[in-house]
Amino acid sequence: MHQQHQELLAALNACVAACEHCASACLQEEHVQMMARCISLDRDCSDVCALTARLVARGSEHAAHLLRECAEICQACADECGQHQHEHCQQCAEACRRCAEACRQGLAA
Amino acid sequence: MHQQHQELLAALNACVAACEHCASACLQEEHVQMMARCISLDRDCSDVCALTARLVARGSEHAAHLLRECAEICQACADECGQHQHEHCQQCAEACRRCAEACRQGLAA
Amino acid sequence: MHQQHQELLAALNACVAACEHCASACLQEEHVQMMARCISLDRDCSDVCALTARLVARGSEHAAHLLRECAEICQACADECGQHQHEHCQQCAEACRRCAEACRQGLAA
Amino acid sequence: MHQQHQELLAALNACVAACEHCASACLQEEHVQMMARCISLDRDCSDVCALTARLVARGSEHAAHLLRECAEICQACADECGQHQHEHCQQCAEACRRCAEACRQGLAA
């Protein structure tokens, strides 16, 4: 696989893992109610990133469409997670930002 | 869940099952080579429909974006499957057409 | 596809939808903290049921292994959801129970 | 996340990408018919690894069950892919072997 694909896949997989971990950790926080939107976006973001990774890896002609949607949802998740001070939220926000950027670069390529 | 969601979910799930079955059956056909594009589209279509069904079921704010992409890939898969005379291809084409239509109705709602 | 597969797929897909809906609805409840384990099991149960449905639909030789695991996680999710009085939890518990039973019947077949 | 989880996730994600790529490349080979079982196992293996990665990342209590099944299907896919001389098959076999080993280590931990 091309080097560029490898970096995109790494960003997508890192985002899946960060979102899954963040959602689980949010559910253990004292004020879960405040984390409801964060958990919801984590779920969507993880699902869309995981699918996008597979379409990219298989060289699907539909990968580009998913990359566009993926960049958007990663940005939304980054914006929400970035507002919370929990370490898992901050790490998730960073993974989402990197993934959104990697998706945009993948689209431009 | 609303009646409309139920019908959309039924169309999406029927499409997933038809695509999975069609891909497996295509791999058992005598002239697999002719079925390569059909199998590829079946994989993509099943993956995108399965994700869309989950976003719809959870009431995600991102469901609409996926519905648009889903309608497109279902149409592409219907067009390809519809060209083959195998019963599994014809059934898959029909499931894809119904799902594309259900996605477009879901978007219009 | 065989009639028995159709019923199994229907039970699996109904369980996916119920779990996704229940997780989202739990996140909107006043006492989210009490629903944390319910949400966690909903996520796992939905994921495992969705995968199992696809392996069953494609006639995978590994479907049986997943059916066993799926029956177990559906039972765990049914037990947890059944303890909460929210309508979405009660509906989810019922969908999980039916799915666990369908998986066990699928294994016995 | 723990270092051990990171290595397990890396092995699982590498296996997903290798299987997706191998299935697509097999479909482009001259003798697709000979690759039918390889493609089938690639599909199952990718699906099971992708789900396992997510359960591991979220710290699911059900991750161990999936790891056991995942090790088994990775081994089956490695055995099949290892019989074909295509570079994508050999690379996939290697990724599957490493993933099977990582899953067994994850279970032992």
XYZ file of C-alpha atoms in Angstrom:
436
model
C 0.000 0.000 0.000
C 1.134 3.547 -0.661
C 2.827 5.516 2.110
C 0.058 8.102 1.980
C -2.601 5.445 2.518
C -0.643 4.103 5.472
C -0.658 7.501 7.167
C -4.342 8.012 6.481
C -5.163 4.562 7.847
C -3.052 5.233 10.934
C -4.943 8.473 11.581
C -8.325 6.780 11.071
C -7.468 3.834 13.326
C -6.057 6.109 16.025
C -9.302 8.090 15.909
C -11.438 4.943 16.242
C -9.456 3.836 19.294
C -9.525 7.299 20.889
C -13.288 7.657 20.379
C -14.058 4.184 21.751
C -11.852 4.802 24.774
C -13.280 8.294 25.331
C -16.890 7.058 25.204
C -16.166 4.343 27.767
C -14.236 6.714 30.019
C -16.968 9.380 29.771
C -19.488 6.797 31.009
C -17.372 6.386 34.160
C -17.140 10.123 34.874
C -18.947 11.654 37.832
C -21.005 14.043 35.714
C -22.046 11.770 32.843
C -24.881 14.074 31.911
C -22.425 16.727 30.766
C -20.703 14.124 28.605
C -23.814 12.896 26.748
C -23.123 14.780 23.535
C -19.453 13.792 23.689
C -20.412 10.111 23.957
C -22.902 10.419 21.086
C -20.346 12.011 18.785
C -17.699 9.459 19.839
C -20.013 6.670 18.722
C -20.726 8.225 15.325
C -17.135 9.263 14.763
C -15.743 5.833 15.594
C -18.252 4.126 13.285
C -17.629 6.436 10.340
C -13.828 6.336 10.746
C -13.828 2.525 10.961
C -15.839 2.233 7.748
C -13.730 4.832 5.970
C -10.546 2.963 6.924
C -11.884 -0.188 5.329
C -12.971 1.520 2.112
C -9.551 3.179 1.858
C -7.712 -0.090 2.516
C -9.712 -1.918 -0.155
C -9.228 0.851 -2.700
C -12.950 1.478 -3.048
C -14.154 3.978 -5.622
C -16.500 5.259 -2.905
C -13.736 6.016 -0.409
C -13.590 9.684 -1.401
C -17.256 10.265 -0.501
C -16.710 8.768 2.917
C -13.535 10.806 3.455
C -15.534 14.005 3.044
C -18.170 12.925 5.546
C -15.478 11.560 7.854
C -13.577 14.855 7.923
C -16.792 16.622 8.906
C -17.740 14.302 11.741
C -14.163 14.212 13.064
C -14.210 17.997 13.206
C -17.547 18.002 15.060
C -16.251 15.423 17.535
C -12.983 17.342 18.014
C -14.927 20.545 18.736
C -17.084 18.840 21.379
C -14.327 16.795 23.043
C -12.001 19.793 23.079
C -14.401 21.577 25.457
C -13.905 19.007 28.222
C -10.841 18.886 30.434
C -10.733 15.118 30.983
C -7.494 13.676 29.621
C -9.413 11.157 27.481
C -11.431 13.985 25.928
C -8.344 16.055 25.175
C -6.597 13.052 23.634
C -9.702 12.234 21.616
C -10.005 15.821 20.389
C -6.391 15.676 19.207
C -6.904 12.328 17.435
C -10.061 13.682 15.771
C -8.304 16.851 14.602
C -5.440 14.846 13.085
C -7.886 12.492 11.433
C -9.958 15.333 9.964
C -6.750 16.814 8.541
C -5.633 13.428 7.159
C -9.050 12.952 5.490
C -8.839 16.389 3.878
C -5.331 15.617 2.606
C -6.591 12.271 1.303
C -9.331 14.084 -0.598
C -6.903 16.603 -2.080
C -4.539 13.855 -3.284
C -39.404 4.206 16.744
C -41.403 5.931 14.021
C -43.088 3.854 11.318
C -41.022 5.613 8.658
C -37.791 4.691 10.421
C -38.945 1.092 10.610
C -39.469 0.918 6.855
C -36.139 2.575 6.148
C -34.357 0.189 8.518
C -36.090 -2.775 6.899
C -34.910 -1.659 3.453
C -31.347 -1.090 4.691
C -31.167 -4.452 6.467
C -32.638 -6.288 3.482
C -30.004 -4.665 1.306
C -27.168 -5.705 3.649
C -28.370 -9.318 3.604
C -28.865 -9.365 -0.172
C -25.398 -7.894 -0.821
C -23.669 -10.302 1.570
C -25.486 -13.258 0.043
C -24.829 -12.060 -3.524
C -21.089 -11.616 -2.903
C -20.793 -15.123 -1.467
C -22.867 -16.646 -4.271
C -20.880 -14.746 -6.941
C -17.678 -16.283 -5.538
C -19.157 -19.724 -6.209
C -20.114 -18.965 -9.823
C -18.280 -20.576 -12.717
C -17.173 -17.283 -14.232
C -16.090 -15.395 -11.140
C -14.006 -13.000 -13.196
C -17.153 -11.496 -14.718
C -18.525 -10.990 -11.212
C -15.532 -9.102 -9.779
C -17.119 -5.663 -9.962
C -20.391 -7.030 -8.627
C -18.584 -8.490 -5.600
C -16.691 -5.235 -4.997
C -19.849 -3.164 -5.056
C -21.651 -5.702 -2.853
C -18.948 -5.262 -0.204
C -19.119 -1.470 -0.265
C -22.900 -1.385 -0.420
C -23.328 -3.787 2.490
C -20.855 -1.821 4.629
C -22.425 1.561 3.935
C -25.993 0.281 4.408
C -25.075 -1.399 7.706
C -23.547 1.804 9.062
C -26.444 3.920 7.817
C -28.938 1.606 9.536
C -27.145 2.095 12.841
C -26.969 5.878 12.544
C -30.682 5.984 11.671
C -31.591 3.678 14.578
C -29.654 5.807 17.056
C -31.119 9.050 15.762
C -27.745 10.468 14.800
C -27.541 14.013 13.507
C -25.170 12.632 10.860
C -27.636 10.066 9.504
C -28.753 12.362 6.682
C -25.237 12.612 5.258
C -24.920 8.864 5.187
C -28.355 8.459 3.612
C -27.231 10.547 0.643
C -24.084 8.491 0.139
C -26.021 5.289 0.768
C -28.588 6.083 -1.940
C -25.758 6.634 -4.393
C -23.891 3.414 -3.691
C -27.130 1.385 -3.653
C -27.927 2.760 -7.098
C -24.449 1.867 -8.383
C -24.743 -1.642 -6.958
C -28.256 -2.065 -8.417
C -27.011 -1.009 -11.854
C -24.167 -3.527 -11.779
C -26.105 -6.449 -10.264
C -29.009 -5.837 -12.618
C -26.772 -6.710 -15.573
C -26.256 -10.292 -14.390
C -28.842 -13.018 -14.789
C -28.002 -15.005 -11.652
C -30.978 -15.100 -9.310
C -28.876 -13.737 -6.412
C -27.821 -10.787 -8.576
C -31.372 -10.009 -9.646
C -32.591 -10.213 -6.039
C -29.717 -8.029 -4.901
C -30.437 -5.461 -7.624
C -34.043 -5.299 -6.458
C -33.050 -4.898 -2.782
C -30.567 -2.168 -3.744
C -33.152 -0.278 -5.802
C -35.663 -0.388 -2.945
C -33.020 0.734 -0.491
C -31.891 3.625 -2.708
C -35.511 4.736 -2.937
C -36.017 4.402 0.838
C -32.877 6.463 1.473
C -34.083 9.210 -0.867
C -37.472 9.230 0.892
C -35.674 9.367 4.241
C -33.748 12.395 3.039
C -36.873 14.140 1.768
C -38.686 13.600 5.086
C -32.233 -17.526 1.740
C -33.817 -20.107 4.022
C -36.826 -19.176 6.132
C -34.858 -19.966 9.300
C -32.093 -17.565 8.282
C -34.677 -14.881 7.629
C -36.067 -15.174 11.143
C -32.607 -15.188 12.679
C -31.618 -12.124 10.666
C -34.832 -10.365 11.669
C -34.094 -11.027 15.354
C -30.488 -9.837 15.005
C -31.445 -6.666 13.133
C -34.241 -5.872 15.580
C -31.735 -6.238 18.402
C -29.232 -3.898 16.720
C -31.914 -1.233 16.277
C -33.227 -1.628 19.834
C -29.732 -1.384 21.347
C -28.781 1.670 19.286
C -32.049 3.392 20.177
C -31.752 2.416 23.859
C -28.185 3.745 24.146
C -29.186 7.080 22.627
C -32.308 7.335 24.786
C -30.363 6.411 27.943
C -27.984 9.303 27.243
C -30.978 11.659 27.360
C -32.290 10.335 30.691
C -32.119 12.421 33.836
C -30.008 9.919 35.732
C -27.496 8.911 33.084
C -25.095 7.612 35.711
C -27.468 4.769 36.542
C -27.605 3.874 32.847
C -23.854 3.637 32.248
C -23.688 -0.154 32.266
C -26.826 -0.335 30.130
C -25.242 1.952 27.521
C -22.002 -0.054 27.558
C -23.785 -3.334 26.995
C -25.976 -1.765 24.303
C -22.842 -0.775 22.390
C -21.280 -4.230 22.605
C -24.528 -6.033 21.883
C -25.316 -3.918 18.829
C -21.812 -4.426 17.427
C -21.778 -8.186 17.949
C -25.326 -8.650 16.578
C -24.539 -6.545 13.488
C -21.448 -8.632 12.725
C -23.272 -11.892 13.383
C -26.060 -10.876 10.997
C -23.548 -10.315 8.224
C -21.752 -13.616 8.773
C -25.092 -15.437 8.779
C -26.255 -13.643 5.605
C -23.058 -14.505 3.762
C -23.139 -18.137 4.871
C -19.815 -17.911 6.666
C -18.322 -21.050 8.168
C -17.516 -18.895 11.218
C -21.118 -17.801 11.806
C -21.691 -20.511 14.420
C -18.875 -19.217 16.637
C -20.327 -15.748 16.553
C -23.838 -17.038 17.274
C -22.603 -18.553 20.531
C -20.952 -15.307 21.623
C -23.925 -13.310 20.397
C -26.394 -15.346 22.471
C -24.273 -14.685 25.545
C -23.964 -10.940 25.104
C -27.661 -10.598 24.206
C -28.526 -12.370 27.450
C -26.227 -10.067 29.443
C -27.754 -7.003 27.803
C -31.301 -8.310 28.363
C -30.544 -8.874 32.065
C -29.229 -5.335 32.508
C -31.870 -3.537 30.423
C -34.631 -5.549 32.080
C -33.788 -3.907 35.421
C -34.685 -0.424 34.196
C -38.255 0.806 33.839
C -37.697 3.120 30.858
C -39.757 1.995 27.897
C -36.677 1.901 25.653
C -34.921 -0.364 28.160
C -37.878 -2.734 28.425
C -38.188 -2.901 24.629
C -34.464 -3.463 24.315
C -34.531 -6.239 26.928
C -37.294 -7.959 24.971
C -35.418 -7.643 21.646
C -32.251 -9.000 23.312
C -34.100 -11.965 24.832
C -35.661 -12.855 21.473
C -32.305 -12.503 19.748
C -30.519 -14.701 22.311
C -33.185 -17.341 21.772
C -32.913 -17.065 17.964
C -29.111 -17.435 18.186
C -29.455 -20.558 20.343
C -31.948 -22.017 17.857
C -29.592 -21.140 15.002
C -26.806 -23.018 16.789
C -28.997 -26.058 17.380
C -30.048 -26.206 13.710
C -4.130 3.129 26.902
C -1.663 0.465 27.967
C 1.333 -0.348 25.768
C 0.077 -3.924 25.400
C -3.278 -2.718 24.117
C -1.515 -0.488 21.617
C 0.411 -3.412 20.149
C -2.692 -5.585 20.005
C -4.649 -2.806 18.298
C -1.814 -2.283 15.821
C -1.838 -5.990 14.935
C -5.619 -6.034 14.561
C -5.706 -2.900 12.400
C -2.837 -4.142 10.222
C -4.760 -7.366 9.708
C -7.945 -5.520 8.709
C -6.036 -3.469 6.130
C -4.153 -6.500 4.766
C -7.361 -8.543 4.413
C -9.275 -5.726 2.712
C -6.399 -5.111 0.313
C -5.916 -8.829 -0.353
C -9.611 -9.383 -1.147
C -9.638 -6.483 -3.621
C -6.368 -7.600 -5.234
C -7.570 -11.216 -5.464
C -10.630 -9.998 -7.389
C -8.272 -8.495 -9.982
C -6.212 -11.677 -10.421
C -6.396 -13.694 -13.630
C -7.564 -16.871 -11.884
C -10.148 -15.469 -9.473
C -11.764 -18.863 -9.099
C -8.708 -20.182 -7.257
C -8.912 -17.201 -4.917
C -12.565 -17.622 -3.904
C -11.856 -19.156 -0.504
C -9.113 -16.612 0.132
C -11.542 -13.756 -0.570
C -14.212 -15.317 1.676
C -11.817 -15.700 4.585
C -10.455 -12.181 4.019
C -13.987 -10.805 4.424
C -14.663 -12.716 7.637
C -11.232 -12.034 9.077
C -11.410 -8.302 8.389
C -14.866 -8.060 9.962
C -13.961 -9.993 13.095
C -10.639 -8.153 13.576
C -12.326 -4.762 13.145
C -14.928 -5.582 15.782
C -12.332 -7.043 18.150
C -10.212 -3.893 17.853
C -13.170 -1.775 18.900
C -14.076 -3.963 21.883
C -10.437 -3.916 23.020
C -10.192 -0.137 22.604
C -13.339 0.446 24.640
C -12.267 -1.944 27.384
C -15.278 -4.223 26.900
C -15.769 -7.119 29.272
C -16.579 -9.175 26.164
C -13.288 -8.467 24.407
C -11.730 -11.728 25.617
C -14.410 -13.828 23.920
C -13.817 -12.060 20.652
C -10.053 -12.407 20.980
C -10.416 -16.182 21.101
C -12.589 -16.269 17.998
C -10.366 -13.700 16.292
C -7.213 -15.793 16.847
C -8.950 -18.747 15.257
C -10.168 -16.965 12.151
C -6.826 -15.185 11.688
C -5.104 -18.562 11.751
C -7.552 -19.971 9.186
C -7.043 -16.943 6.918
C -3.233 -17.162 7.316
C -3.299 -20.839 6.352
C -5.318 -20.155 3.202
C -3.489 -16.984 2.099
C -0.115 -18.621 2.770
C -0.831 -21.143 0.016
C -0.934 -18.472 -2.699
C 2.168 -16.855 -4.153
C 0.669 -13.418 -4.871
C 2.488 -10.755 -2.897
C -0.800 -9.495 -1.397
C -1.607 -13.015 -0.191
C 1.811 -13.505 1.377
C 1.596 -10.123 3.107
C -1.913 -10.912 4.299
C -0.814 -14.314 5.628
C 1.955 -12.611 7.600
C -0.415 -9.966 9.017
C -2.899 -12.696 9.979
C -0.227 -14.784 11.712
C 0.991 -11.790 13.711
C -2.576 -10.898 14.631
C -3.414 -14.444 15.729
C -0.311 -14.397 17.945
C -1.199 -10.965 19.356
C -4.736 -12.167 20.160
C -3.376 -15.229 21.977
C -1.008 -13.022 23.973
C -3.894 -10.692 24.755
C -5.877 -13.644 26.058
C -3.005 -14.868 28.201
C -2.479 -11.433 29.769
